Tab-separated table of C-alpha atoms in Angstrom:
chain	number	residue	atom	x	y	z
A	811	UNK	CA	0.000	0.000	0.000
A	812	UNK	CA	1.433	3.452	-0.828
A	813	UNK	CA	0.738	5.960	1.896
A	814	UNK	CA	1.507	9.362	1.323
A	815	UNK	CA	2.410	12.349	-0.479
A	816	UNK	CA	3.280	15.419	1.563
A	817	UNK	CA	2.449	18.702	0.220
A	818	UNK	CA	4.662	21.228	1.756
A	819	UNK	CA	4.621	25.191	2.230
A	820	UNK	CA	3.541	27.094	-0.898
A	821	UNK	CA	3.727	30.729	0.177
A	822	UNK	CA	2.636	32.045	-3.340
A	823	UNK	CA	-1.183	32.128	-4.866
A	824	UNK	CA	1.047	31.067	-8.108
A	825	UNK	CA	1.510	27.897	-6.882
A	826	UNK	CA	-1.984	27.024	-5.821
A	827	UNK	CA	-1.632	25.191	-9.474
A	828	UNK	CA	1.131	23.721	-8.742
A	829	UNK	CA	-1.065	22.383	-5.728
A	830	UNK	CA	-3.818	20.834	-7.652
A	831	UNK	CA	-1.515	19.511	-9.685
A	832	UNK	CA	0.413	17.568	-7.184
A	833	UNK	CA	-2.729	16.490	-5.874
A	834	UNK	CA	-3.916	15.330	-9.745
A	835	UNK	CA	-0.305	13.461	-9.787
A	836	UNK	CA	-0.987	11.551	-6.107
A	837	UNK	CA	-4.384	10.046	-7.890
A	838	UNK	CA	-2.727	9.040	-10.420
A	839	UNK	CA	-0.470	7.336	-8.726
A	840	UNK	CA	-3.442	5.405	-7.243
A	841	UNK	CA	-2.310	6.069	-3.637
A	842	UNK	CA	-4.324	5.791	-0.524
A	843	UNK	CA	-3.506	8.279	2.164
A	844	UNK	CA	-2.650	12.270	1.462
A	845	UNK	CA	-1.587	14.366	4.152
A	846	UNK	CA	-1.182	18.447	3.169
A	847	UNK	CA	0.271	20.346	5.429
A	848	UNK	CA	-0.837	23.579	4.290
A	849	UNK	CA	-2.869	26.253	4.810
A	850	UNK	CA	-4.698	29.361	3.355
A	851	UNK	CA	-7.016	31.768	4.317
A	852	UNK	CA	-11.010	30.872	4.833
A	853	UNK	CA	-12.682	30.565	1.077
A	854	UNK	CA	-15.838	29.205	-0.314
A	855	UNK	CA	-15.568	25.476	-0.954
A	856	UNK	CA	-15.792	26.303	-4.613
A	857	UNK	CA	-12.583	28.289	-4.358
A	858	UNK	CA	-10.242	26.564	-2.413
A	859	UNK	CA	-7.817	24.650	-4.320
A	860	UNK	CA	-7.261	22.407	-1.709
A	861	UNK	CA	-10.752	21.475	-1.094
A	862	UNK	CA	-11.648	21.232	-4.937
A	863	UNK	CA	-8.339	18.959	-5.315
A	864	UNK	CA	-8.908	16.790	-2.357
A	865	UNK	CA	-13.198	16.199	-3.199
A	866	UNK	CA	-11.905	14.826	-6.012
A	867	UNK	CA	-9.705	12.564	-4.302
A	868	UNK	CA	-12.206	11.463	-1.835
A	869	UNK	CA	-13.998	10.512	-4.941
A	870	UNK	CA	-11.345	7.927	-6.020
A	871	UNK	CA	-11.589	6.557	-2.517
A	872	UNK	CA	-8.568	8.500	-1.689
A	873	UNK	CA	-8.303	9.317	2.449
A	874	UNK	CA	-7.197	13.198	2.721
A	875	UNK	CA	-6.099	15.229	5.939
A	876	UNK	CA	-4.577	18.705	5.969
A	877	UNK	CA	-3.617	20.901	8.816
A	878	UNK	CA	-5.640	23.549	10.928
A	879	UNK	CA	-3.436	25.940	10.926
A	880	UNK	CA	-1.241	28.087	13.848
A	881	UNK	CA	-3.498	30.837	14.127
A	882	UNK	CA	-4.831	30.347	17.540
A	883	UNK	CA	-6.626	30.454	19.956
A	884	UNK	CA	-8.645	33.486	18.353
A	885	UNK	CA	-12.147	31.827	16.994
A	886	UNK	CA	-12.635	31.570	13.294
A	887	UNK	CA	-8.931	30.912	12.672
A	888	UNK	CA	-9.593	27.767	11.117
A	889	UNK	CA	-8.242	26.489	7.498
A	890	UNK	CA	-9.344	23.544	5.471
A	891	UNK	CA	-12.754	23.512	6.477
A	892	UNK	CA	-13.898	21.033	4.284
A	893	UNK	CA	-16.435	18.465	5.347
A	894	UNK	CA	-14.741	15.843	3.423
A	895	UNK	CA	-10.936	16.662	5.137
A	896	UNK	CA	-10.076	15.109	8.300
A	897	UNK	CA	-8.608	18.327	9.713
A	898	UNK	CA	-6.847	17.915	13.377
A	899	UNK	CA	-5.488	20.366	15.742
A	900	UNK	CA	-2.527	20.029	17.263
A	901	UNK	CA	-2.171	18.478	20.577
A	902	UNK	CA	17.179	21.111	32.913
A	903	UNK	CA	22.451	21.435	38.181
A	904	UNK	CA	24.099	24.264	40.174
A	905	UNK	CA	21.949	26.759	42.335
A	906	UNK	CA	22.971	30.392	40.875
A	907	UNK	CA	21.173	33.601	41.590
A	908	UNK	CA	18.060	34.360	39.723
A	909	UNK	CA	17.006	37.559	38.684
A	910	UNK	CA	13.842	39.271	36.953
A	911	UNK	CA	14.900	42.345	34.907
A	912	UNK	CA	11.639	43.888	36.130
A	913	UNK	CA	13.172	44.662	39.316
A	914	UNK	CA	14.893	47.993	36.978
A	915	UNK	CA	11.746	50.107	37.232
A	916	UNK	CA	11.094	49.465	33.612
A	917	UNK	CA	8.145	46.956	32.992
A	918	UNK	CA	8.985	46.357	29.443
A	919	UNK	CA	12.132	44.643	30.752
A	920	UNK	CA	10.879	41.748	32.028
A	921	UNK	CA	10.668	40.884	28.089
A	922	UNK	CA	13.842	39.731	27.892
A	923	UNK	CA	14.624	42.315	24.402
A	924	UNK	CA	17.900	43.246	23.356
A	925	UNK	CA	19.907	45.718	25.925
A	926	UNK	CA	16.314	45.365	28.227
A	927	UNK	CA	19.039	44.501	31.615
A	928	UNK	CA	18.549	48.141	32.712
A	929	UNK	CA	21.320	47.938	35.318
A	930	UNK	CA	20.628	44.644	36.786
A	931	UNK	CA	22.827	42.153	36.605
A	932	UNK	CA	22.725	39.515	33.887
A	933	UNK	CA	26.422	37.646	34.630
A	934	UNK	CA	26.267	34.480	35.408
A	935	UNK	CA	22.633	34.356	36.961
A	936	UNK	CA	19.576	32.981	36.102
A	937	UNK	CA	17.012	35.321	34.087
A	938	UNK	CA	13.624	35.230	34.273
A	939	UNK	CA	11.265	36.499	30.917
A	940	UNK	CA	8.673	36.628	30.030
A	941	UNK	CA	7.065	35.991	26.569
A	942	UNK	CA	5.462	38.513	24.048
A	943	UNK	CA	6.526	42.247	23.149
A	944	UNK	CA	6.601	40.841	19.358
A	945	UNK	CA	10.609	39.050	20.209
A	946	UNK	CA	11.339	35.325	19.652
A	947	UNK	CA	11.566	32.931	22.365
A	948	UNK	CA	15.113	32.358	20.915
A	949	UNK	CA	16.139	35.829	20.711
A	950	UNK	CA	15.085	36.691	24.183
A	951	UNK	CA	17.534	33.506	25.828
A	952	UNK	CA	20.361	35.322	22.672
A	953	UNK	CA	19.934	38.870	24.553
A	954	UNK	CA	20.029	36.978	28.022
A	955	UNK	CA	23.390	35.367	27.033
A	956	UNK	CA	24.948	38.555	24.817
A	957	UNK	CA	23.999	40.192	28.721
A	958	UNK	CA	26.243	37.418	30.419
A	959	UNK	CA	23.320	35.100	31.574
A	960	UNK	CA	24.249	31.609	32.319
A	961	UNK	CA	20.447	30.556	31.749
A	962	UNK	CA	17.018	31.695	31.213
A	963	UNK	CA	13.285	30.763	32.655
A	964	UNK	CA	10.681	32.149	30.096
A	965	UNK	CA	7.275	32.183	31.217
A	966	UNK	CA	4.208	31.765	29.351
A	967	UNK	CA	1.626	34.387	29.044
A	968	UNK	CA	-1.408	34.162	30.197
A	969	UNK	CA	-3.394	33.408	26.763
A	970	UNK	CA	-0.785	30.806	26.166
A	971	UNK	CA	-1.581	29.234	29.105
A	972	UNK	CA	0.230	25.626	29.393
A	973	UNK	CA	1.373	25.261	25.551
A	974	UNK	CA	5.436	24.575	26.265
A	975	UNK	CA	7.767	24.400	23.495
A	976	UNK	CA	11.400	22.549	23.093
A	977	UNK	CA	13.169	25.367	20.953
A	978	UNK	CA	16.739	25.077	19.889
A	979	UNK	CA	17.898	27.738	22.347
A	980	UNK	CA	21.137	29.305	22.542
A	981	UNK	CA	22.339	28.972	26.438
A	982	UNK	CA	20.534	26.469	29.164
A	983	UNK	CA	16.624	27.349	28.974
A	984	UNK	CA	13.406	25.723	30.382
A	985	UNK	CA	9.780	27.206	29.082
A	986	UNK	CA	7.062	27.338	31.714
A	987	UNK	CA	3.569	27.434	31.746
A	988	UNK	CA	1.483	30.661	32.622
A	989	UNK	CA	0.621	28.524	36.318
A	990	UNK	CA	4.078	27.892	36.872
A	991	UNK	CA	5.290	31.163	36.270
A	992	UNK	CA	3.268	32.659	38.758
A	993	UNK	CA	4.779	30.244	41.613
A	994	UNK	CA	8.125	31.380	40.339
A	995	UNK	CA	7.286	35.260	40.172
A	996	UNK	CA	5.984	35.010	43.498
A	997	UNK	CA	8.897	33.101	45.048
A	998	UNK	CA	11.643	35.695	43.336
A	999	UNK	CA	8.935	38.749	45.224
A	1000	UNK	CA	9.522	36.846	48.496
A	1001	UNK	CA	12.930	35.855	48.816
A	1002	UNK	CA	16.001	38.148	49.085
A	1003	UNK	CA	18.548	36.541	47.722
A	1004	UNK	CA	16.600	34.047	45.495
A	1005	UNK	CA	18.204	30.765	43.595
A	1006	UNK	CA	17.343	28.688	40.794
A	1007	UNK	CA	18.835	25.425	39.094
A	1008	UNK	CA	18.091	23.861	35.864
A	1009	UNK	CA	17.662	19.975	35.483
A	1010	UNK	CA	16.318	17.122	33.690
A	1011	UNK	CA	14.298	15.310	36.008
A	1012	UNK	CA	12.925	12.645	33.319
A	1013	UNK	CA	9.814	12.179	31.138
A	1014	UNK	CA	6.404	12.380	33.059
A	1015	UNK	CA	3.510	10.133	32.140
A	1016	UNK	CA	0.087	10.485	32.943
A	1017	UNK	CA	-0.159	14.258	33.601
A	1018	UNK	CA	-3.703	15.134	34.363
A	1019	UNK	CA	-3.489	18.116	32.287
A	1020	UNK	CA	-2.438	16.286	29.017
A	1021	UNK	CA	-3.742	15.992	26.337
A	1022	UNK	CA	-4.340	19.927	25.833
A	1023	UNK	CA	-5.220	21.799	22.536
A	1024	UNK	CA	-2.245	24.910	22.048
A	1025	UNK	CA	-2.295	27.826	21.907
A	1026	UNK	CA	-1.711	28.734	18.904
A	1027	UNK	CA	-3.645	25.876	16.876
A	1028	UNK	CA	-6.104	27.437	14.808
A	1029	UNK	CA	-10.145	27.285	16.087
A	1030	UNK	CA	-13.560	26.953	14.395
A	1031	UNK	CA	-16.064	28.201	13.854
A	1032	UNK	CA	-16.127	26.929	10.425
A	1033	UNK	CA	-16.149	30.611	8.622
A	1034	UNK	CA	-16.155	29.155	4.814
A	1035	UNK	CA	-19.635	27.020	6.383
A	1036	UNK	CA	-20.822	27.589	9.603
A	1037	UNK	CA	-23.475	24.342	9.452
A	1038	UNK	CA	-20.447	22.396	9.498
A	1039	UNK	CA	-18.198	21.134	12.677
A	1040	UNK	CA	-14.344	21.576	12.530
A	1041	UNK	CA	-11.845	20.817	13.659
A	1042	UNK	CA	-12.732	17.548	13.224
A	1043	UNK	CA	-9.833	15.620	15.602
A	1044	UNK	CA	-6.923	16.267	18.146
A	1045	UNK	CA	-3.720	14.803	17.143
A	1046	UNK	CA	0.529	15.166	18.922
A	1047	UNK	CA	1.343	18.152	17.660
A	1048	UNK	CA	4.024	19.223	19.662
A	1049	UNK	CA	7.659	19.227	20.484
A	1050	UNK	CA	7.812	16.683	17.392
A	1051	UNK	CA	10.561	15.079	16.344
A	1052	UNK	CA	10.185	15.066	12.849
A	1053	UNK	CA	12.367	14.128	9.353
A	1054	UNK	CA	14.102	17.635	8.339
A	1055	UNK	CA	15.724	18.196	4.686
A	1056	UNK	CA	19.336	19.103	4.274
A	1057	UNK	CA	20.326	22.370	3.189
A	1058	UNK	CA	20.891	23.421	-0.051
A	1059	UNK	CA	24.192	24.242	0.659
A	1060	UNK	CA	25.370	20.544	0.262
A	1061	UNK	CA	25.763	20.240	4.276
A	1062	UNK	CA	25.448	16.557	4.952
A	1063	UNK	CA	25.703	17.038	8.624
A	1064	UNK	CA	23.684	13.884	9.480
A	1065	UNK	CA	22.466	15.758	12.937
A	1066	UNK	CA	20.656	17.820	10.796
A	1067	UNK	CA	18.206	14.766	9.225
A	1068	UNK	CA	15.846	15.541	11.805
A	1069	UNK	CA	14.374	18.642	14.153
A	1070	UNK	CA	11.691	19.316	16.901
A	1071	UNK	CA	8.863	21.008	15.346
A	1072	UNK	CA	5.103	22.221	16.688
A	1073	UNK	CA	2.075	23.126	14.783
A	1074	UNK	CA	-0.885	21.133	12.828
A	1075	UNK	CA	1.767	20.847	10.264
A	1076	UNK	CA	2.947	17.649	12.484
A	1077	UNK	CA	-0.543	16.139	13.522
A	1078	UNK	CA	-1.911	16.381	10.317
A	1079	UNK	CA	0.866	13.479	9.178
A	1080	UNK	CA	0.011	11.474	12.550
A	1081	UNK	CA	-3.292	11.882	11.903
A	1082	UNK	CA	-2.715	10.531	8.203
A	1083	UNK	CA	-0.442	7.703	9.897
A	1084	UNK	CA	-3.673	6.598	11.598
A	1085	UNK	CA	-5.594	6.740	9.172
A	1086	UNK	CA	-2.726	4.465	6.916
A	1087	UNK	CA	-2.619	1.776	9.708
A	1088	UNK	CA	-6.603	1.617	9.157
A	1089	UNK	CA	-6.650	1.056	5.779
A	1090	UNK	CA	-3.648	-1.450	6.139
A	1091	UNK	CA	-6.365	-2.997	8.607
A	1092	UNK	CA	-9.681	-2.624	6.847
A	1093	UNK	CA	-8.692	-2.357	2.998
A	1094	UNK	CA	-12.302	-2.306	2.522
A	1095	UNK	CA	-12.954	0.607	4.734
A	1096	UNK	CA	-13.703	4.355	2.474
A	1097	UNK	CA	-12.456	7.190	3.399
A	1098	UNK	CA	-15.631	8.556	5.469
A	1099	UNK	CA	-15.494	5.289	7.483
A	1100	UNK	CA	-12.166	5.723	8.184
A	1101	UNK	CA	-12.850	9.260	9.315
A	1102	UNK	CA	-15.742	8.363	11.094
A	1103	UNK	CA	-13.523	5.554	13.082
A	1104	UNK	CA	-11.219	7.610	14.384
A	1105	UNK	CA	-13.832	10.305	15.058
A	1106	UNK	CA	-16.403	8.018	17.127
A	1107	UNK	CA	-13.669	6.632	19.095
A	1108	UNK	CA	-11.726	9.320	20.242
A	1109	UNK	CA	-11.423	10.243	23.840
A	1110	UNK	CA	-14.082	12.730	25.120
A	1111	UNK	CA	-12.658	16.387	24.725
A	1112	UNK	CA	-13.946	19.888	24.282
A	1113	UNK	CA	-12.519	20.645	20.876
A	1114	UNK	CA	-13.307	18.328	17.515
A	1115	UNK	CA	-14.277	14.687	18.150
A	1116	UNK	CA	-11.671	14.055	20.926
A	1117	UNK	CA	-7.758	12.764	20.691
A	1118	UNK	CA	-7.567	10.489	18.470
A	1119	UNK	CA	-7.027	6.784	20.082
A	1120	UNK	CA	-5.917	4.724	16.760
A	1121	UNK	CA	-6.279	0.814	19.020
A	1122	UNK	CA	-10.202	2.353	19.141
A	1123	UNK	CA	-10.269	3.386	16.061
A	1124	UNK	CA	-9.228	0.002	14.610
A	1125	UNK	CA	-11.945	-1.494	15.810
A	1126	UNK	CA	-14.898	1.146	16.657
A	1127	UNK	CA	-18.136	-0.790	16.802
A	1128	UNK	CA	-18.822	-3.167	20.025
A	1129	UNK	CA	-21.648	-5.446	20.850
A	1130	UNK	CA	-23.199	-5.265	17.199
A	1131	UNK	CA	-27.021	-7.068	17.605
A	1132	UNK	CA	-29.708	-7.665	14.956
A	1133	UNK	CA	-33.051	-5.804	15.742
A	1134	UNK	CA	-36.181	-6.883	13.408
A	1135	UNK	CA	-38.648	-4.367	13.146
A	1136	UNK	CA	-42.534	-4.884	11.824
C-alpha cells in the first residue's frame, strides 16, 4: 500500500496550481492516504484549491487530511474547512542567583529584548522572561546570554496558558507554563537573595493536564460554512521530532536529518499515519469510514471529536445485535 504524499509550504497564490496539480499526480499514482500540510485563508468550498483537489480525491476513494493551521486560539482561525478533510489540531544542576529584569523600574524589561538589563545584573545568573513584546523565544535567551546570563526561565503568558515548546535555544533554557510562572514570580517577590537550578528530572507520564489543545492551533467556527463542525480531531502536535531536509548548501551534517517542530503541520501526518494503519487494517474501509472511526472513538474532549485513540479506532463498533422491526 502506498501511503503518502506530503504537500509542503507554498507561500505564493502562483503555486496554488502547482497544488492541484500535485494532488492530480498523487491520484494518479493510485495512492491511498494524502496528508497536506498547508494552509490558506477561509474561502468558499468552490474556491479553495485544496478542497476542490482533495473532493476529487475522496472521490477515487482517496483518504485526505490537511492541517488547521497556527493561528490560535482566536475563533474563526480555522483552514481547510472542508467536510470531506479530516482536519486535526494540534495536541534542565548548580543553584545560581536568579534575577527578573523587572526589578529595573522598567516593565517592558521583564521581556527579555535586546539591551532590556537596565542595570541589573545579567552575569552568570539565572534570568527570568517573560514571553510577548513581538521578540522570539530564541532571541530573548540570545539577549540573556549577549547580557552574560548563564540561563534563562521564560514564562508563558497568560493566553498561552500551558502550551510549552522545546526550541533550539542558545544557552541552558526551560519554558514554563502561565501557572508555573506565577509560583516562580511570586517566590523571586519573596525571597532576598533568590536561587534557581536547571535539570532534567525525566519524562512524566500520565499528567492530568495532558492531552491539551495549544495555543496557537487554529479554532472553528467553520467561517467558509458555519453548518459544518471543525476541527474535526486532536492529534501530537508538539515538540515533534520530525524528518528535516538538508540544506541546499550541500551540508550533509547527518544531525541535521531531523528537528523538533510544533504546529498542525505535524498532527496532520500522525493523523494521516492513523488513518494508513486503518486502511492497512480494513482495505475495505472508504475514506468517510475511516474518518468516522477515528472520530467516534476518540477520547471525550472539548474541541473536535476528541484525541484520536488509533487501538479504538481500529476497531470502533462493540456489541453489534440484529433488531427486526414490523
Amino acid at each position: 500500500m502506498q501511503v503518502h504524499w506530503e504537500i509542503l509550504m507554498a507561500q505564493q497564490l502562483e503555486l496554488h496550481l502547482d497544488i492541484l496539480a500535485g494532488l492530480d499526480a498523487a491520484v494518479e499514482d493510485g495512492i491511498d492516504i494524502i496528508s497536506i500540510s498547508l494552509v490558506d485563508a477561509s474561502l468558499p468550498f468552490h474556491q479553495d484549491n485544496i478542497a476542490i483537489g482533495s473532493f476529487s480525491a475522496i472521490q477515487k476513494g482517496i483518504f485526505v487530511s490537511c492541517s488547521a493551521g497556527n493561528l490560535g486560539p482566536s475563533p474563526g482561525t480555522l483552514s481547510n474547512e472542508a467536510p470531506w478533510i479530516l482536519t486535526p489540531k494540534d495536541s534542565l544542576s548548580t543553584l545560581v542567583p536568579l534575577v527578573y529584569p523587572v526589578s529595573s523600574g522598567n516593565s517592558n524589561s521583564s521581556l527579555c529584548r535586546e539591551g532590556s538589563e537596565n542595570g541589573v545584573d545579567f552575569k552568570g545568573k539565572v534570568v527570568f522572561c517573560e514571553r510577548g513584546g513581538g521578540i522570539a523565544r530564541i532571541a530573548k535567551g540570545q539577549a540573556v546570554k549577549d547580557a552574560g546570563g548563564a540561563a534563562m526561565i521564560l514564562m508563558n503568558k497568560e493566553i498561552d496558558a500551558f502550551s510549552t515548546l522545546a526550541d533550539a535555544h542558545v544557552l541552558p533554557a526551560v519554558h514554563l507554563s502561565y501557572a508555573s510562572g506565577l509560583k516562580i514570580k511570586s517566590y523571586i517577590n519573596s525571597s532576598e537573595q533568590p536561587l534557581a537550578t536547571i535539570s532534567f528530572k525525566g519524562t512524566s507520564i500520565g499528567d492530568p493536564l495532558a492531552p491539551v489543545v495549544t495555543s496557537f492551533s487554529s479554532r472553528g467556527p467553520n467561517l467558509a460554512s458555519p453548518g459544518i463542525l471543525k476541527p474535526d480531531i486532536v492529534g501530537p502536535g508538539v515538540n515533534i521530532l520530525a524528518a528535516w531536509a538538508f540544506s541546499l548548501d550541500d551540508n550533509t551534517d547527518p544531525k541535521l536529518a531531523f528537528n523538533v517542530i510544533s504546529g498542525t503541520s505535524m498532527s496532520c501526518p500522525h493523523l494521516s499515519g492513523v488513518a494508513a494503519l486503518l486502511k492497512s487494517s480494513h482495505p475495505s474501509w472508504s475514506p468517510a469510514a475511516i474518518k468516522s472511526a477515528m472520530m467516534t472513538t476518540a477520547d471525550i474532549f472539548t474541541t473536535g471529536a476528541g484525541h484520536v485513540n488509533p487501538s479504538k479506532a481500529n476497531d470502533p463498533v462493540k456489541n453489534v445485535i440484529s433488531i427486526k422491526f414490523n
